[in-house]
PDB file of C-alpha atoms in Angstrom:
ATOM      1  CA  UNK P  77       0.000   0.000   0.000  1.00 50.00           C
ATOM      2  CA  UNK P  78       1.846   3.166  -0.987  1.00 60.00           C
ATOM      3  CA  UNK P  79      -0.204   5.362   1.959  1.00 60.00           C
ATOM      4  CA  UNK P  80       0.937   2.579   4.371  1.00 62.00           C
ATOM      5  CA  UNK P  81       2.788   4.204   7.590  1.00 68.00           C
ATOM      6  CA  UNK P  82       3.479   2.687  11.234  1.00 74.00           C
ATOM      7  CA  UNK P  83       3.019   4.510  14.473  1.00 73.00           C
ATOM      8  CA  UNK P  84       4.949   4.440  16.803  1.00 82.00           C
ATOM      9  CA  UNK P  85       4.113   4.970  20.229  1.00 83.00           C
ATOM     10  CA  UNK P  86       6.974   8.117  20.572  1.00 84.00           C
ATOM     11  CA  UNK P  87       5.081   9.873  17.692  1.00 83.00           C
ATOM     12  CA  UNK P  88       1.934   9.830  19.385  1.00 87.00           C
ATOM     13  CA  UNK P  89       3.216  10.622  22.410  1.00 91.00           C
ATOM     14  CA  UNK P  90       4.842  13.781  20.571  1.00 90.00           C
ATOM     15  CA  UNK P  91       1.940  14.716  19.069  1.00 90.00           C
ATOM     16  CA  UNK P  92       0.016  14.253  22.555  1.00 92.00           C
ATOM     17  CA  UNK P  93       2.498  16.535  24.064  1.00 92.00           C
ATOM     18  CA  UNK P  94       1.997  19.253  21.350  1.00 92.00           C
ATOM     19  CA  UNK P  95      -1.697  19.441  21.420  1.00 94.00           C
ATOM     20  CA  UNK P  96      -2.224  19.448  25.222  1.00 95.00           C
ATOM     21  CA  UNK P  97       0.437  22.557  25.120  1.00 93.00           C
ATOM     22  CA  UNK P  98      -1.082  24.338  22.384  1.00 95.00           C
ATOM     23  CA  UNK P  99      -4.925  23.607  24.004  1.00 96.00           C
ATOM     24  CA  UNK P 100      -3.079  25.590  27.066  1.00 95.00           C
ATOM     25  CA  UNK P 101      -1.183  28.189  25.304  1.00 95.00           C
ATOM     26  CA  UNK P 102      -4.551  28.916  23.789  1.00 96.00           C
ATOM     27  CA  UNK P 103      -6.617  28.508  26.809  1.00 96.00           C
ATOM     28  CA  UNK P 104      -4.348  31.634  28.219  1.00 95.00           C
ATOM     29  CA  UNK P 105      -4.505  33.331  24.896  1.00 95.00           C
ATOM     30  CA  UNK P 106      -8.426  33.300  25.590  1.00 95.00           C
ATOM     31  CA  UNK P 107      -8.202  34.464  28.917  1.00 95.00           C
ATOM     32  CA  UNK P 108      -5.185  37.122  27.932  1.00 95.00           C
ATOM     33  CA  UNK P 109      -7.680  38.648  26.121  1.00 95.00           C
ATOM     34  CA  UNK P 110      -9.620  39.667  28.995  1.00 94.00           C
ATOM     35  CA  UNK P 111      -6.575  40.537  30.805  1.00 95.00           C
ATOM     36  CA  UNK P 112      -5.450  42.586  27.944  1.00 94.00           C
ATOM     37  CA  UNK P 113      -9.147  44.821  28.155  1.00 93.00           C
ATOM     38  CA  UNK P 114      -8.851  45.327  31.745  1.00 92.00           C
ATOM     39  CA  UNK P 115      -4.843  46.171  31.953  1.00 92.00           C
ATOM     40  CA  UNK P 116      -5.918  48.852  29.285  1.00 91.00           C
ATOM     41  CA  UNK P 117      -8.422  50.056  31.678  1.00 89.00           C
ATOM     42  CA  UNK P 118      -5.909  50.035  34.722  1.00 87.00           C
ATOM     43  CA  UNK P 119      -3.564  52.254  32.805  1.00 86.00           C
ATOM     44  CA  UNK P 120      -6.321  54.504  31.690  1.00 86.00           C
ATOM     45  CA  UNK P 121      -7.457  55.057  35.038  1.00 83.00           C
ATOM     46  CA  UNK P 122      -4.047  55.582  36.435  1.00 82.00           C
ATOM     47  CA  UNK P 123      -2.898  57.858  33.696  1.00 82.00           C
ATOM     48  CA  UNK P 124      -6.025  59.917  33.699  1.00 78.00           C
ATOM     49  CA  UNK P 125      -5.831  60.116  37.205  1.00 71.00           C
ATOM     50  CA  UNK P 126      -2.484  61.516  37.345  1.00 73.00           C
ATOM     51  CA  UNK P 127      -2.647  63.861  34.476  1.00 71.00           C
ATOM     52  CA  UNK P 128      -6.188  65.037  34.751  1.00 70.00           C
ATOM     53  CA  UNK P 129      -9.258  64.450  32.582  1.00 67.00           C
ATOM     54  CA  UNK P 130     -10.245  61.430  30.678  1.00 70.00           C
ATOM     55  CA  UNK P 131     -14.205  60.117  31.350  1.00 75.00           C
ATOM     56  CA  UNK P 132     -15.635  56.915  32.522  1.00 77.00           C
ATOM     57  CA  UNK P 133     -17.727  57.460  28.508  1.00 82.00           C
ATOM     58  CA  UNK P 134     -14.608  58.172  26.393  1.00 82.00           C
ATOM     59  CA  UNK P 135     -12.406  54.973  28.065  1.00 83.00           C
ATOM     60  CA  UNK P 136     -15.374  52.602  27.542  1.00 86.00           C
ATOM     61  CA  UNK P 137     -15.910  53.618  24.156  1.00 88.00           C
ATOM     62  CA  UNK P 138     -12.063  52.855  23.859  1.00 88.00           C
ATOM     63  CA  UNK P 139     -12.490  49.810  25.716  1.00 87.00           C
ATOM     64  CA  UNK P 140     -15.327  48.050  23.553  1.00 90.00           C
ATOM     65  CA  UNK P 141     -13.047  49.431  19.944  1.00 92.00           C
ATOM     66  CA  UNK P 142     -10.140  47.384  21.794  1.00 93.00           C
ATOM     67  CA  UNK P 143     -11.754  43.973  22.227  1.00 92.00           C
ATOM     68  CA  UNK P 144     -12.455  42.945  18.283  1.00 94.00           C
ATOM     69  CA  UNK P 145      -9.274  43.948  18.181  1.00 96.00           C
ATOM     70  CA  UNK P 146      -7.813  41.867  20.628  1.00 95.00           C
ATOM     71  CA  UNK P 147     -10.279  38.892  19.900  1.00 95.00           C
ATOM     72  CA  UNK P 148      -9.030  39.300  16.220  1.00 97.00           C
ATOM     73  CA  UNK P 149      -5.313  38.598  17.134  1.00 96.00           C
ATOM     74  CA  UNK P 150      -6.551  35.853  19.435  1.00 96.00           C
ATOM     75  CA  UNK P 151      -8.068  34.170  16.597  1.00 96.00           C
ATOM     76  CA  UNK P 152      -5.064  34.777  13.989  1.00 96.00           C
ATOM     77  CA  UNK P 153      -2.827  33.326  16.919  1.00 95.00           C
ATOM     78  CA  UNK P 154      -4.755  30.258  18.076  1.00 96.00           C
ATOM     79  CA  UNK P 155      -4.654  29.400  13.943  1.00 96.00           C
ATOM     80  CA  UNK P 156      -1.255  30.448  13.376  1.00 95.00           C
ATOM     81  CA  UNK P 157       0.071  28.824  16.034  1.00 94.00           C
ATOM     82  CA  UNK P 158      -2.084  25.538  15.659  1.00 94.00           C
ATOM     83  CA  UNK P 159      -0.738  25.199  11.157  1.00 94.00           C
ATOM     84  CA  UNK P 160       2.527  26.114  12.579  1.00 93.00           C
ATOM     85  CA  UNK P 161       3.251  23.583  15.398  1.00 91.00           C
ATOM     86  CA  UNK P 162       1.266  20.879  12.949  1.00 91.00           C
ATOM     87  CA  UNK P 163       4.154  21.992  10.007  1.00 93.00           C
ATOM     88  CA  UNK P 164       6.730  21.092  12.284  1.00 92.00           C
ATOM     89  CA  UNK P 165       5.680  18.461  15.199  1.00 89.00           C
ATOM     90  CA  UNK P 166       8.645  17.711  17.116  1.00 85.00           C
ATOM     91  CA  UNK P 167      10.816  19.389  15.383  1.00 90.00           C
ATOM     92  CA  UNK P 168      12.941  21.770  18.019  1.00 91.00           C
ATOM     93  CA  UNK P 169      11.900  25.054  16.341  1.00 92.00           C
ATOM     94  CA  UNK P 170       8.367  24.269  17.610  1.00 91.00           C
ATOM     95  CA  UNK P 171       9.235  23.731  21.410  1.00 91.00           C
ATOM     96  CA  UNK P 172      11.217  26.800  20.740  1.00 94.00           C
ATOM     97  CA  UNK P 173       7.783  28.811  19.850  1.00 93.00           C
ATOM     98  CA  UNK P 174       5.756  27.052  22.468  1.00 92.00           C
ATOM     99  CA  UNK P 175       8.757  28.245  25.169  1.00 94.00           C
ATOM    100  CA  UNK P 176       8.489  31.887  23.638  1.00 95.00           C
ATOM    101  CA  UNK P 177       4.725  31.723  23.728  1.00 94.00           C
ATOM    102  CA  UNK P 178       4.526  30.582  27.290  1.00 95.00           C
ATOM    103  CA  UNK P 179       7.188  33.330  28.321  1.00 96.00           C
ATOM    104  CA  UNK P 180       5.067  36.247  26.764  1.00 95.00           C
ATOM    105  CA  UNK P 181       1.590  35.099  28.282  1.00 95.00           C
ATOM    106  CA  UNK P 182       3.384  34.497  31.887  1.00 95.00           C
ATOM    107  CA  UNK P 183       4.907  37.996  31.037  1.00 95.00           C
ATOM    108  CA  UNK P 184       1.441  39.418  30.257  1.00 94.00           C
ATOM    109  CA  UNK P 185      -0.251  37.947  33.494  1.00 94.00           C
ATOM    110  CA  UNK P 186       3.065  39.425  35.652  1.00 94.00           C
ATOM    111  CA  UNK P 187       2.327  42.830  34.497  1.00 93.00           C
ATOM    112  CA  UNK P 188      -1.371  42.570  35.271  1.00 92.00           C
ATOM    113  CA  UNK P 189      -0.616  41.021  38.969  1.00 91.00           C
ATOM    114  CA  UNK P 190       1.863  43.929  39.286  1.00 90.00           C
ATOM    115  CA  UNK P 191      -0.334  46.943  37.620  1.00 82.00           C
TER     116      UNK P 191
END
């Protein structure tokens, strides 16, 4: 059979491995978006607060313009991320991109806990 191909149980587990890290990475890309909304309100409140002005009206208004945006980016990296670890499964390039990812959303989360 010329579409013939073995398993092995290492492949699987590989594969196994990727998945369940991507489901996370994307799980926290999900709830990075939220994050993302209310950091931007955090630093809207704090800036207006220290420089004067700004309204409640103008930084929700801001605030509901910001969320396609960041649900857009969510989408374009749950995808992205998803063709590109499937393109190269197991190779090290992709546990190099699932390390990076994992640093930035930690990062993300660090500055929220902080702000």
């Amino acid at each position: 059979m010329p579409f013939e191909h073995k398993l092995r149980a290492k492949d699987v587990l590989i594969a196994g491995l990727a998945l369940v890290l991507w489901l996370i990475t994307v799980a926290l890309g999900l709830w990075e978006v939220y994050v993302l909304r209310q950091l931007y309100y955090l630093i809207y409140a704090r800036l207006a607060g220290r420089f004067g002005g700004g309204d409640y009206e103008s930084a929700d208004a801001i605030g509901h313009c910001l969320l396609p945006v960041l649900a857009f980016g969510f989408i374009a990296f749950a995808i992205g991320t998803g063709e590109w670890h499937r393109l190269n499964l197991g190779r090290p390039r992709s546990w190099k991109v699932f390390a990076v990812t994992i640093a930035i959303q930690l990062m993300i989360l660090l500055i929220y806990e902080i702000i």
